[in-house]
Coordinates of C-alpha atoms (C1' of nucleotides) in Angstrom, one line a residue:
Chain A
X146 CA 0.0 0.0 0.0
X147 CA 3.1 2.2 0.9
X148 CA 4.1 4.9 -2.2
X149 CA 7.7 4.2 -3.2
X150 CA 10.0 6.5 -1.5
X151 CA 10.4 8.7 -4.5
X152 CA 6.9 9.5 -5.1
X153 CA 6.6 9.7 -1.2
X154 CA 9.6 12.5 -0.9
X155 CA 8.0 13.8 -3.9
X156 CA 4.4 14.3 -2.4
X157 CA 5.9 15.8 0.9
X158 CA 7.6 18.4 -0.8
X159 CA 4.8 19.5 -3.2
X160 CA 2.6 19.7 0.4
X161 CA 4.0 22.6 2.1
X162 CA 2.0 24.9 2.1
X163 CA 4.9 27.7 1.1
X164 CA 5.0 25.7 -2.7
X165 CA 1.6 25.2 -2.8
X166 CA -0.8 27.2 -5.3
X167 CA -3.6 26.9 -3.0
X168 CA -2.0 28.8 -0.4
X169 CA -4.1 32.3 -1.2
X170 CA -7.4 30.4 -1.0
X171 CA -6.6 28.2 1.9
X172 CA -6.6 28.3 5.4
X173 CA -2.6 30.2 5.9
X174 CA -4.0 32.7 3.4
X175 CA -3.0 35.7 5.7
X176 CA -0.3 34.2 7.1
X177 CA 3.3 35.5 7.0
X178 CA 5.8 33.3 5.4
X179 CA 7.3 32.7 9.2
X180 CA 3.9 31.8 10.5
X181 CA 2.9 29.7 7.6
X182 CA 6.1 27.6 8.7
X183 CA 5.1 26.9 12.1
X184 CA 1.2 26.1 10.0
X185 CA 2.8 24.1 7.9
X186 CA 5.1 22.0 10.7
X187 CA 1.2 20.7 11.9
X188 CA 0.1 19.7 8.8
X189 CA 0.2 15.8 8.2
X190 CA 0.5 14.1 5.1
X191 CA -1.2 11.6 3.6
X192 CA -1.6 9.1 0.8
X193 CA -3.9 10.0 -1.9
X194 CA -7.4 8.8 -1.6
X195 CA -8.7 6.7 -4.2
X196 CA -11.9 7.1 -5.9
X197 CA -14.8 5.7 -3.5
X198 CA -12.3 5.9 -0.8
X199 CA -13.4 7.7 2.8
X200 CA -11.7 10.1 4.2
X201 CA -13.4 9.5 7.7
X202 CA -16.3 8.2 7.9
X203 CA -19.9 8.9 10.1
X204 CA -19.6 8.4 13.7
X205 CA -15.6 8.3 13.8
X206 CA -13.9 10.2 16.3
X207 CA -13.3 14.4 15.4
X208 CA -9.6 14.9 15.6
X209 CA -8.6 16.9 12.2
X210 CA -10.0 19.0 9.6
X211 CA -8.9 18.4 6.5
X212 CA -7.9 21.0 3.4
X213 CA -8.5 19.4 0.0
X214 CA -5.2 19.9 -2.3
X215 CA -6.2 18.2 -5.0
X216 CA -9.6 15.9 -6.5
X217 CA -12.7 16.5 -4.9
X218 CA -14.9 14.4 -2.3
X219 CA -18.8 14.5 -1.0
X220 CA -20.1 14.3 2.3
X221 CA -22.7 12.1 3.0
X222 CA -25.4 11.1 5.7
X223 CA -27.1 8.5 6.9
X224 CA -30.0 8.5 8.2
X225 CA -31.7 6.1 10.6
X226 CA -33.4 4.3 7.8
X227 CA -30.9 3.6 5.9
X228 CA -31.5 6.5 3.1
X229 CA -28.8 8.8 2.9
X230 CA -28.5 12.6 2.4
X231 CA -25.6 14.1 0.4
X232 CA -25.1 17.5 2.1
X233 CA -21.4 19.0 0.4
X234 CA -19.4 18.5 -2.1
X235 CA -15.8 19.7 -1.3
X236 CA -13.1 21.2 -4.3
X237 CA -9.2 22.0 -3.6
X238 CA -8.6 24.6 -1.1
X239 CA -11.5 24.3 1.0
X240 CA -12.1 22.7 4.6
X241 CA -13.6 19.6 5.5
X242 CA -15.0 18.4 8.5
X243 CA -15.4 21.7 10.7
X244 CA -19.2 20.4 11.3
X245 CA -17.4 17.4 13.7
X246 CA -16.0 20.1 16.4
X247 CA -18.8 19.9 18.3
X248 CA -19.8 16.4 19.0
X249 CA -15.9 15.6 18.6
X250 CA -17.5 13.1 16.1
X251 CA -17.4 13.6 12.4
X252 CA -21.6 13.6 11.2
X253 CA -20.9 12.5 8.4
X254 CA -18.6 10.1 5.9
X255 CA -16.8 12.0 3.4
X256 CA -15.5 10.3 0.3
X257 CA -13.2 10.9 -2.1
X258 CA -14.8 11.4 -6.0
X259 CA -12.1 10.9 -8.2
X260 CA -8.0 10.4 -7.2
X261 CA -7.8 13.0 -4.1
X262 CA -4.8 14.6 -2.1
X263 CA -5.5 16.0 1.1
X264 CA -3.7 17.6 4.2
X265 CA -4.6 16.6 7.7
X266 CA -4.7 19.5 10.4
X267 CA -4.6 18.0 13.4
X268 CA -7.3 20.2 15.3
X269 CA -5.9 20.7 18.8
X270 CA -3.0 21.8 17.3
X271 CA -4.6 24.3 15.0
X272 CA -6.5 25.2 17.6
X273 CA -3.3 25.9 20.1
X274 CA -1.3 27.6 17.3
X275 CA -4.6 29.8 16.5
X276 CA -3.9 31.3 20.1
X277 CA -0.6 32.5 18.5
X278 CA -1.8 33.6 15.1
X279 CA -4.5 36.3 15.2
X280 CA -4.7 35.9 11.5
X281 CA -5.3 32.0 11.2
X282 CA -7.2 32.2 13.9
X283 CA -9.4 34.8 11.6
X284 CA -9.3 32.8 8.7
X285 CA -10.7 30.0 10.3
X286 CA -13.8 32.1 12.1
X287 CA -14.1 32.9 8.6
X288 CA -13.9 29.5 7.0
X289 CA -16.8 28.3 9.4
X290 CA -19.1 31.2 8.8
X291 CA -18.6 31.6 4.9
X292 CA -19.9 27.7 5.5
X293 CA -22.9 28.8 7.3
X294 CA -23.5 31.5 4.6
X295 CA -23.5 28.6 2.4
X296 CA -25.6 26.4 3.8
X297 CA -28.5 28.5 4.2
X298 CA -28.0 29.4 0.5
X299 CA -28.5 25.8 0.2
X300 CA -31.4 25.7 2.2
X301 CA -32.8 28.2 0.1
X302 CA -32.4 27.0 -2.6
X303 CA -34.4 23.3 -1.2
X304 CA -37.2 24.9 0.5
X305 CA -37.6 27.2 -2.9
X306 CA -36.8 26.6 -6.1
X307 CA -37.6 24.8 -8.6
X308 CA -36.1 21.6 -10.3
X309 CA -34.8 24.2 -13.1
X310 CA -33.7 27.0 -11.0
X311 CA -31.5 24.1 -8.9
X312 CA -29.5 22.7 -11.6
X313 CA -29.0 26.3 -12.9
X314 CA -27.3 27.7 -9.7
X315 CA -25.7 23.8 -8.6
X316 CA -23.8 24.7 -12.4
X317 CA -23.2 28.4 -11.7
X318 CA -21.6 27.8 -8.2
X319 CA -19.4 25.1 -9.7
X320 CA -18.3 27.7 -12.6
X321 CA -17.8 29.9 -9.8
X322 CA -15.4 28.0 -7.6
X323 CA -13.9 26.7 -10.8
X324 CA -12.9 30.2 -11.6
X325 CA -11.5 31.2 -8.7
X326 CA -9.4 28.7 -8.9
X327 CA -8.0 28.8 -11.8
X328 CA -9.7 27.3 -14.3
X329 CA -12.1 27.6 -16.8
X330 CA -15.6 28.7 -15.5
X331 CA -16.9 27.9 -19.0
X332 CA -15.7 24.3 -19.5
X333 CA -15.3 21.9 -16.8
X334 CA -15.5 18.0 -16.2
X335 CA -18.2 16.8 -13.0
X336 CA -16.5 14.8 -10.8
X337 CA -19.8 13.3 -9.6
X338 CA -22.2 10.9 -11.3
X339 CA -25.8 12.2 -11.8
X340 CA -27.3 10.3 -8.5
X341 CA -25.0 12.1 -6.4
X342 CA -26.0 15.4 -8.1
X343 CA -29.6 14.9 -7.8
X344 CA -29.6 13.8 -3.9
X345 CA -27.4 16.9 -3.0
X346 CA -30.1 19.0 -5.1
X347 CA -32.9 17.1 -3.6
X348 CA -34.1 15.9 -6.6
X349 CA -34.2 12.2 -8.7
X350 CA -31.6 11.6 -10.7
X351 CA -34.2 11.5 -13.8
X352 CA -35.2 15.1 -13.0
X353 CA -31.5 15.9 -13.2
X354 CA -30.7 14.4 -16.8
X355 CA -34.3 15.7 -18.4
X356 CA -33.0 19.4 -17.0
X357 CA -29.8 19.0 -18.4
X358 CA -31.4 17.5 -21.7
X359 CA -33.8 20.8 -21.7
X360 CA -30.6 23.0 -21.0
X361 CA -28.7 21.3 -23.8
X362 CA -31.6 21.6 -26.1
X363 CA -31.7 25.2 -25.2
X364 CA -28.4 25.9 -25.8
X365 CA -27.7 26.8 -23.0
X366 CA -25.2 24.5 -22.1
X367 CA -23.4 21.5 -24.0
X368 CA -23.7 18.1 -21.7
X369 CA -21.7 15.3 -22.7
X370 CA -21.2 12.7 -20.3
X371 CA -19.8 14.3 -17.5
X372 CA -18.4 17.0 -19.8
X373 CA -19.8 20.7 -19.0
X374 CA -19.8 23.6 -21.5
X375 CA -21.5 26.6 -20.2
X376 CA -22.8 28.2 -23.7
X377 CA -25.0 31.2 -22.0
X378 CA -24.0 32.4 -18.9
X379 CA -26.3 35.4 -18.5
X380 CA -29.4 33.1 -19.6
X381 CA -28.2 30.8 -16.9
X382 CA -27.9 32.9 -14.6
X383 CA -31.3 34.3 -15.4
X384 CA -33.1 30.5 -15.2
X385 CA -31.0 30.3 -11.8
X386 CA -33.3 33.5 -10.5
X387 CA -36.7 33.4 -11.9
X388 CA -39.1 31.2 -12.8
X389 CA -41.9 33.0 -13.3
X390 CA -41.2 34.1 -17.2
X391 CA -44.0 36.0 -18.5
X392 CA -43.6 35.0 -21.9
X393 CA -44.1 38.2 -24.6
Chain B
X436 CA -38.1 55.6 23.9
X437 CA -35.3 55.4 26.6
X438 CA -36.8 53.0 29.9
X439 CA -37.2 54.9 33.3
X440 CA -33.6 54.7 35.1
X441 CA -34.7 52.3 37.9
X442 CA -35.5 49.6 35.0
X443 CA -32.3 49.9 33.0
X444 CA -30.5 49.5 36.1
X445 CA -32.3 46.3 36.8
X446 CA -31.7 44.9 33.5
X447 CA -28.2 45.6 33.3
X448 CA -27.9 43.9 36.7
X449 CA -29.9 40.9 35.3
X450 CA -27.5 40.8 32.4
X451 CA -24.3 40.1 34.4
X452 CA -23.4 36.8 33.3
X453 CA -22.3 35.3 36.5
X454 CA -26.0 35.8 37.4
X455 CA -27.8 35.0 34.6
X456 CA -29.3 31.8 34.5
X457 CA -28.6 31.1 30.9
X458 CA -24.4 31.0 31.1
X459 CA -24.8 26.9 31.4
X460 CA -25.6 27.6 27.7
X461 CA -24.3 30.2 26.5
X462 CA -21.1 30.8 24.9
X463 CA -19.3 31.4 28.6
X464 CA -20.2 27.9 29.8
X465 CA -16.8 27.2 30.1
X466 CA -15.0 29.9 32.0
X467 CA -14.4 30.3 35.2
X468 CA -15.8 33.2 37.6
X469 CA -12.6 35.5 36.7
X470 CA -12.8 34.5 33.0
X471 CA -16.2 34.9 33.4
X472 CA -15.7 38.6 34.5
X473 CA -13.4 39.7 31.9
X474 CA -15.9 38.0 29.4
X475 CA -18.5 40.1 30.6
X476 CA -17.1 42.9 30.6
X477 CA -17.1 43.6 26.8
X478 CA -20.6 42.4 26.8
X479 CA -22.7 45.5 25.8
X480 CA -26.5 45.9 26.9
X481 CA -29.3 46.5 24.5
X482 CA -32.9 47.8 25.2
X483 CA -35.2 45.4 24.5
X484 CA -36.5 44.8 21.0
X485 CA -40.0 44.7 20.6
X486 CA -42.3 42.5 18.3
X487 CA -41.4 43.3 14.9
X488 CA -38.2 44.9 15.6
X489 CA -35.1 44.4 14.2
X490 CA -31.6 43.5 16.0
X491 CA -29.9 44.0 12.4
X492 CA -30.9 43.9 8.8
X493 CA -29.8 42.4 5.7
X494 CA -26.6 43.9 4.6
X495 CA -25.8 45.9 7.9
X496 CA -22.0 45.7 8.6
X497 CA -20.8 42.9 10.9
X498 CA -19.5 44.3 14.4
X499 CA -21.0 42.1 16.4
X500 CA -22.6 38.6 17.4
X501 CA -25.6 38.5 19.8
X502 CA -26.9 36.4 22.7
X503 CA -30.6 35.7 23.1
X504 CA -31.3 36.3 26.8
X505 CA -34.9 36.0 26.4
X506 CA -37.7 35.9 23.9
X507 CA -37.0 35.3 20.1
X508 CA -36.2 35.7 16.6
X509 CA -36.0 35.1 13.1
X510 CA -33.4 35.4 10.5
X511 CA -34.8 36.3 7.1
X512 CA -32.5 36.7 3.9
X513 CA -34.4 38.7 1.2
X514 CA -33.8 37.3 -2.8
X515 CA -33.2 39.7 -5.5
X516 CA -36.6 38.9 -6.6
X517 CA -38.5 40.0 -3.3
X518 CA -39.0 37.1 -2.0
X519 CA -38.0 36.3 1.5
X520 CA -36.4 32.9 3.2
X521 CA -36.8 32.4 6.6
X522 CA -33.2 30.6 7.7
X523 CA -33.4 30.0 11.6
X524 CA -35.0 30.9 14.4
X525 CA -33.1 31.8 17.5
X526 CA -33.9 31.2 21.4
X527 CA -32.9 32.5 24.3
X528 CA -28.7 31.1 25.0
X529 CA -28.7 31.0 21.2
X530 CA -25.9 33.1 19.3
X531 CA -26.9 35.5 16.2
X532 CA -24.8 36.5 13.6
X533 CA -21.9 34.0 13.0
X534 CA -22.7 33.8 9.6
X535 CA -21.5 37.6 9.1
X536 CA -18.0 37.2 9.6
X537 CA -16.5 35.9 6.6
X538 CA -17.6 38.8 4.3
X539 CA -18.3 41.5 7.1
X540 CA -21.7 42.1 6.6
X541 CA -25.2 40.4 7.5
X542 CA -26.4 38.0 5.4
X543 CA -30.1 38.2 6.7
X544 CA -32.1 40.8 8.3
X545 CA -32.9 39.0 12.2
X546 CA -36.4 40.3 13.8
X547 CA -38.0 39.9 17.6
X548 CA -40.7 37.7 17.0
X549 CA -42.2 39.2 20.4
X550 CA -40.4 41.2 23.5
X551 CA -36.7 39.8 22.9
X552 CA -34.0 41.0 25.4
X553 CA -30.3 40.7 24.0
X554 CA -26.5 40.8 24.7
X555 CA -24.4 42.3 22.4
X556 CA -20.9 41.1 22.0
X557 CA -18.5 43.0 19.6
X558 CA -16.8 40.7 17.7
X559 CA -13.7 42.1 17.8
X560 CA -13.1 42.1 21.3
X561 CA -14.2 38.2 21.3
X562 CA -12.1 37.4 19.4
X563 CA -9.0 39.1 21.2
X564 CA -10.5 37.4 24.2
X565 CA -10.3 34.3 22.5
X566 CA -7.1 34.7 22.2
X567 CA -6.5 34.7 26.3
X568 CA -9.2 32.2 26.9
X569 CA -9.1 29.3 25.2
X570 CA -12.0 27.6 27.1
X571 CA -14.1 30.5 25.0
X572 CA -12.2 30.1 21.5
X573 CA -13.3 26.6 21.9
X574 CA -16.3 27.6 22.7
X575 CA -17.4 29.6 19.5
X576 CA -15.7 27.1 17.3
X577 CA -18.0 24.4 18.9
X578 CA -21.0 26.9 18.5
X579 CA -20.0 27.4 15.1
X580 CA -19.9 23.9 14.4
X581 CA -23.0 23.2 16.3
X582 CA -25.0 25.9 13.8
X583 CA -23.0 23.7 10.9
X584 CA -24.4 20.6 12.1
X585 CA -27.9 22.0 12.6
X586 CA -27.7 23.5 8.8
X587 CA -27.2 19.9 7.4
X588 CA -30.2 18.8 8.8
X589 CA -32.1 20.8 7.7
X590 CA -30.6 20.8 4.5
X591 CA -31.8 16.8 4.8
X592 CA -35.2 17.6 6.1
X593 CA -35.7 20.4 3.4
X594 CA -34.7 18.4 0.5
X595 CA -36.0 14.4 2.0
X596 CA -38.7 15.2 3.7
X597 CA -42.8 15.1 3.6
X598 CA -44.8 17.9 4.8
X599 CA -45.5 15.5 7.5
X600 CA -42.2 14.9 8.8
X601 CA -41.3 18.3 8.5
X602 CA -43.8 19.0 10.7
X603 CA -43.2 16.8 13.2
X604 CA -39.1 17.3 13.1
X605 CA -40.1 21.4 14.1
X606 CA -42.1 20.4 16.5
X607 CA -39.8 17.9 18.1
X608 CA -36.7 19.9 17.7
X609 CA -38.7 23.7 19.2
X610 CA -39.7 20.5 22.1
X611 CA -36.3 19.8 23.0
X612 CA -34.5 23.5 23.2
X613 CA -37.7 24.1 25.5
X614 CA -36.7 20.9 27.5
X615 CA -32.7 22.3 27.7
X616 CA -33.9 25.6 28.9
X617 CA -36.0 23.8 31.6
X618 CA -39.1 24.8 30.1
X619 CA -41.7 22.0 29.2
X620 CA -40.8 19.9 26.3
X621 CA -45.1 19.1 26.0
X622 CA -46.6 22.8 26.5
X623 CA -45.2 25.3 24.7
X624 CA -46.4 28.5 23.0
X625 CA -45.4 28.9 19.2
X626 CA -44.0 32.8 19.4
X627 CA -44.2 33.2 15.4
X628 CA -47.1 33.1 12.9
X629 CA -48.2 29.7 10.9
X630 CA -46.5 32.0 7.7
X631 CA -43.5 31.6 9.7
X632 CA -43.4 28.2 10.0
X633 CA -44.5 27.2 6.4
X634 CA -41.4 29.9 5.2
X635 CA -39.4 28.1 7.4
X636 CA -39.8 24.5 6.3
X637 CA -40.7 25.0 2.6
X638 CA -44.5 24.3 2.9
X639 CA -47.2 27.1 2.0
X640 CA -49.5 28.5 4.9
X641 CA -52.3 26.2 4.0
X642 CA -50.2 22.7 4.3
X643 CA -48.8 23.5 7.7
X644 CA -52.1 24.8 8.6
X645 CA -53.9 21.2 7.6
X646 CA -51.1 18.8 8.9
X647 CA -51.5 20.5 12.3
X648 CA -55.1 19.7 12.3
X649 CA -54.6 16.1 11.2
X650 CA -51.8 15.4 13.7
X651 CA -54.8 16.8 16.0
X652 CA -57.2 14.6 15.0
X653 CA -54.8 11.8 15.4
X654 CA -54.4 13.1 19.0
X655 CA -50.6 13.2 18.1
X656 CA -50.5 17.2 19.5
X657 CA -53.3 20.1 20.7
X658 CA -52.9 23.3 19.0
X659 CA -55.0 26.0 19.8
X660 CA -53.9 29.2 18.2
X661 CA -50.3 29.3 19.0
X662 CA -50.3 26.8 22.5
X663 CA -48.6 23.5 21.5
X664 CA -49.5 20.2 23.6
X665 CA -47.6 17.8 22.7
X666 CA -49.9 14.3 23.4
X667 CA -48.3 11.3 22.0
X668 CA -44.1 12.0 21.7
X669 CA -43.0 8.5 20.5
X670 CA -45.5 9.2 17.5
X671 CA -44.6 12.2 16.8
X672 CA -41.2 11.0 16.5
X673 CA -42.0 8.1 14.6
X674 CA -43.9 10.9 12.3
X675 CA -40.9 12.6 12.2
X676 CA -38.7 9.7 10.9
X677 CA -40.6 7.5 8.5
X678 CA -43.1 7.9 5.9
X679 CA -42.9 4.6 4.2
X680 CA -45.3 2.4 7.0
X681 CA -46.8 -0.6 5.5
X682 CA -50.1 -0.4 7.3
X683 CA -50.5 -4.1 8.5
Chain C
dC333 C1' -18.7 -9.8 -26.5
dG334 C1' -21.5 -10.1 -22.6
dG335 C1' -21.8 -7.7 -18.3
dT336 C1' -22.2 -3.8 -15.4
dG337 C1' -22.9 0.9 -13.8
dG338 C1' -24.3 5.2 -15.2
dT339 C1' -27.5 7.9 -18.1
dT340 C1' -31.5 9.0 -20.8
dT341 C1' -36.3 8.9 -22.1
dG342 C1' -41.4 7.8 -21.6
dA343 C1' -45.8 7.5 -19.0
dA344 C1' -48.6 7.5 -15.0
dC345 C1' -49.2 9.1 -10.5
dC346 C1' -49.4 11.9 -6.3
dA347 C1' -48.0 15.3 -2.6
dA348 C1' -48.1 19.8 -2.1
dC349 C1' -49.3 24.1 -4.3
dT350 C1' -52.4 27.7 -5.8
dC351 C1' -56.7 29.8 -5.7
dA352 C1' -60.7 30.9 -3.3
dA353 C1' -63.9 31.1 0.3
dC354 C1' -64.8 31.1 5.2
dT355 C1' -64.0 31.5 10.3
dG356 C1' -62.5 33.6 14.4
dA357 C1' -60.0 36.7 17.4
dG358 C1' -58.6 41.5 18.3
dG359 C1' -58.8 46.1 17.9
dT360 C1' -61.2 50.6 17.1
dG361 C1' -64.3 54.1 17.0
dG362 C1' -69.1 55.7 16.8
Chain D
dC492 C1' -71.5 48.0 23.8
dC493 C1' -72.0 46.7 19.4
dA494 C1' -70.8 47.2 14.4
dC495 C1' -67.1 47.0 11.6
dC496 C1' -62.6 46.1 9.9
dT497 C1' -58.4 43.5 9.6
dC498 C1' -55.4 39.9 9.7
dA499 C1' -54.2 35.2 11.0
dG500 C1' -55.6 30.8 10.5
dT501 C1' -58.5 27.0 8.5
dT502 C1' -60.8 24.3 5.0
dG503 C1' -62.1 22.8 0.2
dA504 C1' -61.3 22.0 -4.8
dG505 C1' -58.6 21.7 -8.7
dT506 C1' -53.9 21.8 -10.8
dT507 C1' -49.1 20.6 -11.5
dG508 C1' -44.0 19.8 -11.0
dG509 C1' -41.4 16.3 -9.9
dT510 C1' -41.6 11.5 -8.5
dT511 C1' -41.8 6.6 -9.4
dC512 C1' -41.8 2.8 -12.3
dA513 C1' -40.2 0.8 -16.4
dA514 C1' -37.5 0.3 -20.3
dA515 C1' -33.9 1.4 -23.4
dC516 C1' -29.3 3.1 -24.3
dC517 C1' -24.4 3.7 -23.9
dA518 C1' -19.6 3.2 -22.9
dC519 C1' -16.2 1.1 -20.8
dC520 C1' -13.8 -3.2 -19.2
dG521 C1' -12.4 -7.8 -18.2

DNA sequence: CGGTGGTTTGAACCAACTCAACTGAGGTGG
DNA sequence: CCACCTCAGTTGAGTTGGTTCAAACCACCG
């Protein structure tokens, strides 16, 4: 299971967080290149995650939050009766498992979509250098409550919109953290199949492929497989806000 | 508008922490009488908000979370098309405003829902506090965290969930911050409207209007107005958790 | 080349919505 | 003290968006 050493050596180098590209989106962001040493002597390293492969899963024992560096994974819930509730999907940069502090129990299993790299932060650590650091200790207030802001985004977005206006904003939120990373908020490849789109979106997976048919036939967007080509952004972002459509 | 001297004095008495009967909840359940003091001491005291009134609005700029000392409220974001989301209510030991951090402002307006009394704590002077007591740093990333947690269900309930069981999770859920506070979980008084309610968990007026008179007829709950009785708790809970019930 | 997991499409159904009317509780002023 | 108004809540009837069930399709892989 073990890397060879090379690739090993390799992986530790490209992880600290003074090489790293993420570095202005992630947690250090404001840090000082001093401080992001001492940030960067916490951090743990760890094998890549395979596809299907947990990162923790429900129920285990909180002791780390985790930074995505590359790949992309899904949290997921299970409820008593067995259904389960997909409730984030996690890209490079950002910070899972902040929702386990409480309970010191992580509330849900997070697994990895495609190939994944992460960095483990142990949290008492974090916590004890955040007494130090004004700045991470910022950044990480920050972290949690830009993932509140989110979350009730989300929850407006279940309690009121349609199937349509769904897809439209699940696609222009992608585009959006796409972009910010780097990348091409035009053209981009899902890294989840269609069931776990439609269970974070509280809809069936059928509802999902006849929208992105519709879309597609609309030219709005090109679909192919899990291939994304965002044709009309401003009509998208239009579908994403109203429904109501009084046709002229 | 200002309250004769005599009552001010009282309430700023009452809102000493080390005597208010709340701190086994509230964010300074941790500290010790000293810490306790110095937490209190960048406290700031409000006058009471009446019904209607708001402790912020949409957009304001974030100085400050609040404590709910008693009473309650609701968060409401407003959408670019006029309509409103309602995104939590808050009770008394409850924190407001952790979701304004990350982009220093607001995201929702928050309103008294009836006679709400309040503790203001600038946020900046938390978070130096934090700094000195980690017993409270720990304590706001566990609230934090908590409010995360909370989200995700409601995220599940919002996109899994019948009428019914949303229904029945409100009710059980308002039942058991009553029973923390160590008011009754089984007699409680509803402090917003029925609109409220629906807004809240995605259902029109009408829907949460009927389900509370079939969960009456069943002899689950009494409602009268806005009194809540809850009658029969293990089916309300089995309400709350499956739909699917092969009647044998 | 058959199998398997993911995706698409069609058709029927149903839970919750909308629209509409009614009821009841509170408040106000003549 | 009653007539009137208003607003929250309830109840009924018809409509519909998204679901479920069913079947085909596709692409990749051993």
């Amino acid at each position: 299971m073990l890397e060879p050493m090379s690739r090993r050596r390799s992986l530790l180098h490209e992880a600290r967080c003074q090489t790293c590209s993420l570095s202005s989106l992630c947690l250090p962001l404001a840090l000082e290149m001093d401080d992001m040493g001492q940030f960067d002597a916490i951090i743990r390293r760890r094998a890549p995650l395979k596809k299907g492969e947990p990162l923790f899963r429900q129920g285990d024992t909180f002791t780390s939050v985790y930074a995505v560096r590359s790949g992309s994974l899904k949290q997921v819930t299970a409820e008593g009766n067995g259904s389960e509730q997909l409730t984030n999907f996690y890209l490079p940069s950002e910070l899972v498992g902040l929702d386990g502090i409480d309970e010191e129990q992580y509330p849900g299993s997070v697994i990895a979509l495609e190939t994944t790299t992460i960095c483990e932060i142990p949290f008492d650590r974090l916590d004890l250098l955040s007494e130090e650091l004004p700045e991470l200790r910022v950044q990480l207030y920050r972290s949690m409550s830009k993932e509140l802001r989110d979350d009730r985004r989300m929850m407006r977005l279940l309690s009121r919109k349609t199937a349509d206006q769904r897809l439209a904003s699940f696609l222009i939120t992608l585009s959006d953290r796409f972009r910010r990373r780097g990348y091409s908020p035009y053209s981009f490849r899902l890294s989840m199949p269609r069931a776990d789109i439609g269970n974070y979106l509280g809809l069936a997976v059928e509802t999902v492929s006849r929208i992105l048919s519709r879309f597609q036939q609309q030219n709005v967007v090109a679909v192919s497989g899990r291939e994304v080509n965002i044709l009309d952004m401003p009509r998208l972002i239009t579908l994403a806000e109203e429904e109501e459509q009084t046709a002229s």
